[in-house]
Amino acid sequence: MERTISLAPFELGLVTAERLKGYDAVYLGGEFCENRLPSPADYKRLAAIFPGRVVTVTSIFSERGLGRAADLLKKHLGEQKDFEIVVNDWGLLRLLKDKYGGKARPVLGRLIIWEIARMDKAFLNSFCREYGIKSVEADCEPVLKQLSGYKGSVNYHAPYRFRSTSRYCPHLKDFVSSPCARSCGAPVRLKNPKVLGEDLFLMGNAYFTPNRPVKHRLIRRTVETFIREP
Amino acid sequence: MKKADKRMGLTVGVRNFREAEYFLNRGADEVYCGIPQVPNHGVKAENFGSLEDIHRTIDIAHALKKKAFLVANDIFPHKDFPKAAKTAAALVERGIDGVIIRDMAILDYFRKKGLKTHFTLSTLALCFNSGSLGFFRDRGISRVVLPQQVTPEEAKPLFRNRKGVEIELFCLPLFYETNLNPLCSMWCPCGQEIVPGKAPRPFTCQSDLYRPDGEIFRMPMPDTRWLLSTLYDLYHLGADMMKVARGPNIEEVIQVFNTTVYITKLLEKGISKELFLHEGARAAKQAQNYGKNYIFSAL
C-alpha cells in the first residue's frame, strides 16, 4: 500500500522534511480551486524538503485556469519522465489525450469520479483505456461500491470525505477565477444538529465530513489530507 | 446596447400534457418531458404519467411549430440501457426533437444503437471551459446547458469557440444553486421524494450553521444584482436558449416562467444594462431567488 499526503501550495511553508518522512509521494495542488495549481516555484520548494515523487493535483478550470494548466504540462512533460496528474476537468483530460497522449499518467479525481463512478463499468473501463487512466480517487464507501467492476486501482482519501463545493469562494466572496490572496487558511468547523448529521468542515471552497481509512481490494494508495491547525 | 442578432428561445420543463399546452401557448418555444422508463434527474412527481401524454405533447408542440424534448439527465444503471434506448428510439420515431443527457455511457449506447437526434448536455455534466465543450462536442453533443456558476468573463471563450454548439442558460436571478449541484451530497429536498402536505428537510446550503466562535455561517452565493448582470452579459454573448426547470410545485413554475418571459423581453428590447438591472431586480423580487419549492401542487 502506497502512503501519500496531500498539500496545497500555500501549505508548503507549514511542513518540514521531518513531517514528510515515510510518505511514498506528495500530492501538490488542489482538487477544488484552480488557484491552488502549483507554480514552478512550488515544485522547487517541495523538492527542497521532499526527495520523492510528486503527484500534481488539479481542479475544475475556467478558461484562464486551463491555460495555466496547459503551461504547466508543457513545462513538466518536457522535463519529467513520470508525470502523474489528478484530473477533475473534462477539458484538461481532452488536452492530455490529444496533445500528450501516453506521456502523462492521468488519475480521475474525486469530482469526475463522483460523476463517472456510477456509469456503466464496461464504458468506464473503455473510457479509462482511451484516456490512459490506471487509477481513480475516492473517499467513501458508496463510491467504492459503485466502482465494483472497475479494472484499475483506487487512491483513497482520509480523514475527510468531500461533500460539496462552490465556485463562489466563501473566503474570497467572489468566483475562484478572480485574483486570490489564498486567505482560506485553516479548516472551519461548522455545526447545526438540526440540519447536519455530523460536523461539516469548510476547507477553501469545499465542504467535508470526517471519514476513516478503509480496506478494499481496489485500494492501492492512501492519500492523507494535511491539516493545518486552526 | 444593441439588440442581440438572434432571438433567444425559451425551454420549459413540464410534467404532463396540460402543462405543456399551457406553456407552449404562452411563449415557450420548447418543452422537455421526463418519463419513468428513462431515468432522469428529478423527483417522481416531475415525470409524465404515460407515453401517450408525451405523444400528445409532441403533436401540440409541432402544431405550434415548436419543439418537445425527452429528458434523460441522470446516470443510468446498465440494466436500464436497453429499455431507455428502446423508449427513446420510439419517441424519436414519433417525432420528439431531441434528448437531454448527462451520462456519457448512455450517449455512447444510444449512438451505437443508431439513435440519430439532437443531444443536449445537461448542466449536471459540468462544462466550464472551451476544452470541456470540445470534449462533449467530440462525443456528439449539439447543445450545452451552461452551469450556473460561470462568470461572463469565463464564458466568453466558450461562446467564441463553440463551433456550432448551442448554449442554453438558466434565468440566473430566478434559479441559482449555491453549490455545484451534481457534486453535492449534503442534505436537501432534491434527493427526497415528496410527501404531499409534509415539508421536506431544509436545504443545508440555505441554513444557518455555527462556527466555533458562535458566529453564524451561511454558504454564500452572488447577489441578485450580480446574477442579473451576468444574465445580461451572457445574453449579449449570444445565448441560444433560456431554461425554466421542472418542479413539483406548478404555481412556482408558472411564476418563474412568467418572470422569465418578462426578463427575456427586457433583454430583447435592447435596453441598457443599468435599466435592465433596475427593472430586472424589481421583477426578480416577486419570484423565488433560490432553487425549488418541493411542496407538491398540480396544475
PDB file of N, CA and C in Angstrom, chain A residues 104-160:
ATOM      1  N   ALA A 104       1.779  11.473 -19.992  1.00  0.00           N
ATOM      2  CA  ALA A 104       1.417  11.717 -18.591  1.00  0.00           C
ATOM      3  C   ALA A 104       0.609  10.537 -18.063  1.00  0.00           C
ATOM      4  N   ARG A 105       0.506  10.478 -16.735  1.00  0.00           N
ATOM      5  CA  ARG A 105      -0.337   9.450 -16.122  1.00  0.00           C
ATOM      6  C   ARG A 105      -1.531  10.129 -15.475  1.00  0.00           C
ATOM      7  N   PRO A 106      -2.649  10.297 -16.210  1.00  0.00           N
ATOM      8  CA  PRO A 106      -3.804  10.943 -15.586  1.00  0.00           C
ATOM      9  C   PRO A 106      -4.509  10.019 -14.585  1.00  0.00           C
ATOM     10  N   VAL A 107      -4.966  10.637 -13.510  1.00  0.00           N
ATOM     11  CA  VAL A 107      -5.748   9.932 -12.486  1.00  0.00           C
ATOM     12  C   VAL A 107      -7.087  10.654 -12.426  1.00  0.00           C
ATOM     13  N   LEU A 108      -8.204   9.950 -12.444  1.00  0.00           N
ATOM     14  CA  LEU A 108      -9.502  10.643 -12.363  1.00  0.00           C
ATOM     15  C   LEU A 108      -9.741  11.098 -10.930  1.00  0.00           C
ATOM     16  N   GLY A 109      -9.945  12.409 -10.770  1.00  0.00           N
ATOM     17  CA  GLY A 109     -10.104  12.990  -9.443  1.00  0.00           C
ATOM     18  C   GLY A 109     -11.479  12.763  -8.833  1.00  0.00           C
ATOM     19  N   ARG A 110     -11.623  13.222  -7.600  1.00  0.00           N
ATOM     20  CA  ARG A 110     -12.862  12.957  -6.852  1.00  0.00           C
ATOM     21  C   ARG A 110     -14.082  13.623  -7.467  1.00  0.00           C
ATOM     22  N   LEU A 111     -13.900  14.752  -8.186  1.00  0.00           N
ATOM     23  CA  LEU A 111     -15.069  15.415  -8.780  1.00  0.00           C
ATOM     24  C   LEU A 111     -15.554  14.639  -9.999  1.00  0.00           C
ATOM     25  N   ILE A 112     -14.627  14.270 -10.858  1.00  0.00           N
ATOM     26  CA  ILE A 112     -15.017  13.495 -12.049  1.00  0.00           C
ATOM     27  C   ILE A 112     -15.524  12.120 -11.635  1.00  0.00           C
ATOM     28  N   ILE A 113     -14.880  11.520 -10.639  1.00  0.00           N
ATOM     29  CA  ILE A 113     -15.278  10.158 -10.276  1.00  0.00           C
ATOM     30  C   ILE A 113     -16.667  10.154  -9.630  1.00  0.00           C
ATOM     31  N   TRP A 114     -17.026  11.237  -8.955  1.00  0.00           N
ATOM     32  CA  TRP A 114     -18.371  11.340  -8.368  1.00  0.00           C
ATOM     33  C   TRP A 114     -19.399  11.230  -9.485  1.00  0.00           C
ATOM     34  N   GLU A 115     -19.048  11.768 -10.655  1.00  0.00           N
ATOM     35  CA  GLU A 115     -19.932  11.729 -11.817  1.00  0.00           C
ATOM     36  C   GLU A 115     -19.849  10.377 -12.540  1.00  0.00           C
ATOM     37  N   ILE A 116     -18.625   9.904 -12.708  1.00  0.00           N
ATOM     38  CA  ILE A 116     -18.411   8.792 -13.645  1.00  0.00           C
ATOM     39  C   ILE A 116     -18.450   7.416 -12.967  1.00  0.00           C
ATOM     40  N   ALA A 117     -18.273   7.349 -11.650  1.00  0.00           N
ATOM     41  CA  ALA A 117     -18.219   6.040 -10.977  1.00  0.00           C
ATOM     42  C   ALA A 117     -19.520   5.268 -11.128  1.00  0.00           C
ATOM     43  N   ARG A 118     -20.629   6.024 -11.230  1.00  0.00           N
ATOM     44  CA  ARG A 118     -21.932   5.357 -11.338  1.00  0.00           C
ATOM     45  C   ARG A 118     -22.212   4.862 -12.747  1.00  0.00           C
ATOM     46  N   MET A 119     -21.407   5.339 -13.712  1.00  0.00           N
ATOM     47  CA  MET A 119     -21.695   4.952 -15.103  1.00  0.00           C
ATOM     48  C   MET A 119     -21.384   3.475 -15.333  1.00  0.00           C
ATOM     49  N   ASP A 120     -21.912   2.973 -16.409  1.00  0.00           N
ATOM     50  CA  ASP A 120     -21.737   1.585 -16.794  1.00  0.00           C
ATOM     51  C   ASP A 120     -20.241   1.208 -16.771  1.00  0.00           C
ATOM     52  N   LYS A 121     -19.899   0.069 -16.147  1.00  0.00           N
ATOM     53  CA  LYS A 121     -18.482  -0.265 -15.948  1.00  0.00           C
ATOM     54  C   LYS A 121     -17.766  -0.628 -17.254  1.00  0.00           C
ATOM     55  N   ALA A 122     -18.481  -1.215 -18.195  1.00  0.00           N
ATOM     56  CA  ALA A 122     -17.846  -1.501 -19.485  1.00  0.00           C
ATOM     57  C   ALA A 122     -17.426  -0.180 -20.121  1.00  0.00           C
ATOM     58  N   PHE A 123     -18.309   0.824 -20.005  1.00  0.00           N
ATOM     59  CA  PHE A 123     -17.988   2.140 -20.547  1.00  0.00           C
ATOM     60  C   PHE A 123     -16.814   2.744 -19.778  1.00  0.00           C
ATOM     61  N   LEU A 124     -16.873   2.686 -18.435  1.00  0.00           N
ATOM     62  CA  LEU A 124     -15.823   3.295 -17.613  1.00  0.00           C
ATOM     63  C   LEU A 124     -14.459   2.677 -17.931  1.00  0.00           C
ATOM     64  N   ASN A 125     -14.421   1.341 -18.041  1.00  0.00           N
ATOM     65  CA  ASN A 125     -13.140   0.684 -18.327  1.00  0.00           C
ATOM     66  C   ASN A 125     -12.621   1.050 -19.707  1.00  0.00           C
ATOM     67  N   SER A 126     -13.522   1.151 -20.658  1.00  0.00           N
ATOM     68  CA  SER A 126     -13.094   1.510 -22.010  1.00  0.00           C
ATOM     69  C   SER A 126     -12.665   2.988 -22.066  1.00  0.00           C
ATOM     70  N   PHE A 127     -13.384   3.830 -21.312  1.00  0.00           N
ATOM     71  CA  PHE A 127     -13.038   5.253 -21.232  1.00  0.00           C
ATOM     72  C   PHE A 127     -11.631   5.401 -20.634  1.00  0.00           C
ATOM     73  N   CYS A 128     -11.363   4.661 -19.571  1.00  0.00           N
ATOM     74  CA  CYS A 128     -10.049   4.742 -18.919  1.00  0.00           C
ATOM     75  C   CYS A 128      -8.940   4.260 -19.865  1.00  0.00           C
ATOM     76  N   ARG A 129      -9.214   3.219 -20.634  1.00  0.00           N
ATOM     77  CA  ARG A 129      -8.224   2.760 -21.617  1.00  0.00           C
ATOM     78  C   ARG A 129      -7.960   3.865 -22.638  1.00  0.00           C
ATOM     79  N   GLU A 130      -9.045   4.477 -23.112  1.00  0.00           N
ATOM     80  CA  GLU A 130      -8.937   5.511 -24.157  1.00  0.00           C
ATOM     81  C   GLU A 130      -8.082   6.689 -23.668  1.00  0.00           C
ATOM     82  N   TYR A 131      -8.208   7.030 -22.377  1.00  0.00           N
ATOM     83  CA  TYR A 131      -7.502   8.213 -21.859  1.00  0.00           C
ATOM     84  C   TYR A 131      -6.248   7.850 -21.044  1.00  0.00           C
ATOM     85  N   GLY A 132      -5.861   6.597 -21.056  1.00  0.00           N
ATOM     86  CA  GLY A 132      -4.643   6.170 -20.370  1.00  0.00           C
ATOM     87  C   GLY A 132      -4.727   6.263 -18.854  1.00  0.00           C
ATOM     88  N   ILE A 133      -5.915   6.036 -18.305  1.00  0.00           N
ATOM     89  CA  ILE A 133      -6.128   6.180 -16.858  1.00  0.00           C
ATOM     90  C   ILE A 133      -6.011   4.823 -16.172  1.00  0.00           C
ATOM     91  N   LYS A 134      -5.139   4.765 -15.167  1.00  0.00           N
ATOM     92  CA  LYS A 134      -4.962   3.475 -14.474  1.00  0.00           C
ATOM     93  C   LYS A 134      -5.467   3.515 -13.041  1.00  0.00           C
ATOM     94  N   SER A 135      -5.748   4.725 -12.538  1.00  0.00           N
ATOM     95  CA  SER A 135      -6.275   4.791 -11.172  1.00  0.00           C
ATOM     96  C   SER A 135      -7.223   5.968 -11.018  1.00  0.00           C
ATOM     97  N   VAL A 136      -8.047   5.889  -9.972  1.00  0.00           N
ATOM     98  CA  VAL A 136      -9.040   6.926  -9.700  1.00  0.00           C
ATOM     99  C   VAL A 136      -9.014   7.245  -8.205  1.00  0.00           C
ATOM    100  N   GLU A 137      -9.589   8.393  -7.851  1.00  0.00           N
ATOM    101  CA  GLU A 137      -9.601   8.825  -6.459  1.00  0.00           C
ATOM    102  C   GLU A 137     -10.991   8.578  -5.860  1.00  0.00           C
ATOM    103  N   ALA A 138     -11.027   8.244  -4.580  1.00  0.00           N
ATOM    104  CA  ALA A 138     -12.317   8.061  -3.895  1.00  0.00           C
ATOM    105  C   ALA A 138     -12.139   8.382  -2.418  1.00  0.00           C
ATOM    106  N   ASP A 139     -13.266   8.582  -1.725  1.00  0.00           N
ATOM    107  CA  ASP A 139     -13.166   8.908  -0.308  1.00  0.00           C
ATOM    108  C   ASP A 139     -14.348   8.389   0.508  1.00  0.00           C
ATOM    109  N   CYS A 140     -15.157   7.497  -0.076  1.00  0.00           N
ATOM    110  CA  CYS A 140     -16.306   7.000   0.698  1.00  0.00           C
ATOM    111  C   CYS A 140     -16.747   5.634   0.179  1.00  0.00           C
ATOM    112  N   GLU A 141     -17.457   4.928   1.041  1.00  0.00           N
ATOM    113  CA  GLU A 141     -17.926   3.578   0.697  1.00  0.00           C
ATOM    114  C   GLU A 141     -18.873   3.563  -0.507  1.00  0.00           C
ATOM    115  N   PRO A 142     -19.824   4.538  -0.597  1.00  0.00           N
ATOM    116  CA  PRO A 142     -20.720   4.479  -1.756  1.00  0.00           C
ATOM    117  C   PRO A 142     -19.972   4.504  -3.096  1.00  0.00           C
ATOM    118  N   VAL A 143     -18.935   5.334  -3.195  1.00  0.00           N
ATOM    119  CA  VAL A 143     -18.194   5.386  -4.466  1.00  0.00           C
ATOM    120  C   VAL A 143     -17.429   4.080  -4.674  1.00  0.00           C
ATOM    121  N   LEU A 144     -16.844   3.535  -3.599  1.00  0.00           N
ATOM    122  CA  LEU A 144     -16.137   2.249  -3.739  1.00  0.00           C
ATOM    123  C   LEU A 144     -17.095   1.174  -4.249  1.00  0.00           C
ATOM    124  N   LYS A 145     -18.308   1.210  -3.720  1.00  0.00           N
ATOM    125  CA  LYS A 145     -19.312   0.228  -4.140  1.00  0.00           C
ATOM    126  C   LYS A 145     -19.652   0.422  -5.628  1.00  0.00           C
ATOM    127  N   GLN A 146     -19.809   1.697  -6.001  1.00  0.00           N
ATOM    128  CA  GLN A 146     -20.129   1.982  -7.411  1.00  0.00           C
ATOM    129  C   GLN A 146     -19.005   1.537  -8.339  1.00  0.00           C
ATOM    130  N   LEU A 147     -17.765   1.505  -7.800  1.00  0.00           N
ATOM    131  CA  LEU A 147     -16.626   1.158  -8.658  1.00  0.00           C
ATOM    132  C   LEU A 147     -16.463  -0.356  -8.831  1.00  0.00           C
ATOM    133  N   SER A 148     -17.375  -1.119  -8.274  1.00  0.00           N
ATOM    134  CA  SER A 148     -17.309  -2.570  -8.448  1.00  0.00           C
ATOM    135  C   SER A 148     -17.356  -2.874  -9.951  1.00  0.00           C
ATOM    136  N   GLY A 149     -16.339  -3.594 -10.426  1.00  0.00           N
ATOM    137  CA  GLY A 149     -16.270  -3.887 -11.865  1.00  0.00           C
ATOM    138  C   GLY A 149     -15.248  -3.013 -12.564  1.00  0.00           C
ATOM    139  N   TYR A 150     -14.743  -2.002 -11.864  1.00  0.00           N
ATOM    140  CA  TYR A 150     -13.695  -1.149 -12.436  1.00  0.00           C
ATOM    141  C   TYR A 150     -12.379  -1.911 -12.397  1.00  0.00           C
ATOM    142  N   LYS A 151     -11.608  -1.817 -13.485  1.00  0.00           N
ATOM    143  CA  LYS A 151     -10.415  -2.665 -13.579  1.00  0.00           C
ATOM    144  C   LYS A 151      -9.123  -2.015 -13.099  1.00  0.00           C
ATOM    145  N   GLY A 152      -9.164  -0.727 -12.768  1.00  0.00           N
ATOM    146  CA  GLY A 152      -7.955  -0.059 -12.276  1.00  0.00           C
ATOM    147  C   GLY A 152      -7.889  -0.080 -10.768  1.00  0.00           C
ATOM    148  N   SER A 153      -7.049   0.800 -10.219  1.00  0.00           N
ATOM    149  CA  SER A 153      -6.920   0.851  -8.760  1.00  0.00           C
ATOM    150  C   SER A 153      -7.483   2.163  -8.218  1.00  0.00           C
ATOM    151  N   VAL A 154      -7.643   2.190  -6.887  1.00  0.00           N
ATOM    152  CA  VAL A 154      -8.255   3.352  -6.229  1.00  0.00           C
ATOM    153  C   VAL A 154      -7.276   3.962  -5.230  1.00  0.00           C
ATOM    154  N   ASN A 155      -7.203   5.292  -5.240  1.00  0.00           N
ATOM    155  CA  ASN A 155      -6.445   6.031  -4.230  1.00  0.00           C
ATOM    156  C   ASN A 155      -7.471   6.593  -3.248  1.00  0.00           C
ATOM    157  N   TYR A 156      -7.331   6.251  -1.972  1.00  0.00           N
ATOM    158  CA  TYR A 156      -8.392   6.581  -1.011  1.00  0.00           C
ATOM    159  C   TYR A 156      -7.979   7.715  -0.074  1.00  0.00           C
ATOM    160  N   HIS A 157      -8.820   8.755  -0.055  1.00  0.00           N
ATOM    161  CA  HIS A 157      -8.550   9.936   0.778  1.00  0.00           C
ATOM    162  C   HIS A 157      -9.131   9.783   2.190  1.00  0.00           C
ATOM    163  N   ALA A 158      -8.355  10.215   3.163  1.00  0.00           N
ATOM    164  CA  ALA A 158      -8.819  10.265   4.557  1.00  0.00           C
ATOM    165  C   ALA A 158      -7.990  11.353   5.261  1.00  0.00           C
ATOM    166  N   PRO A 159      -8.421  11.952   6.319  1.00  0.00           N
ATOM    167  CA  PRO A 159      -9.597  11.650   7.133  1.00  0.00           C
ATOM    168  C   PRO A 159     -10.813  12.517   6.794  1.00  0.00           C
ATOM    169  N   TYR A 160     -10.938  12.987   5.568  1.00  0.00           N
ATOM    170  CA  TYR A 160     -12.097  13.804   5.214  1.00  0.00           C
ATOM    171  C   TYR A 160     -12.735  13.338   3.913  1.00  0.00           C
TER     172      TYR A 160
END
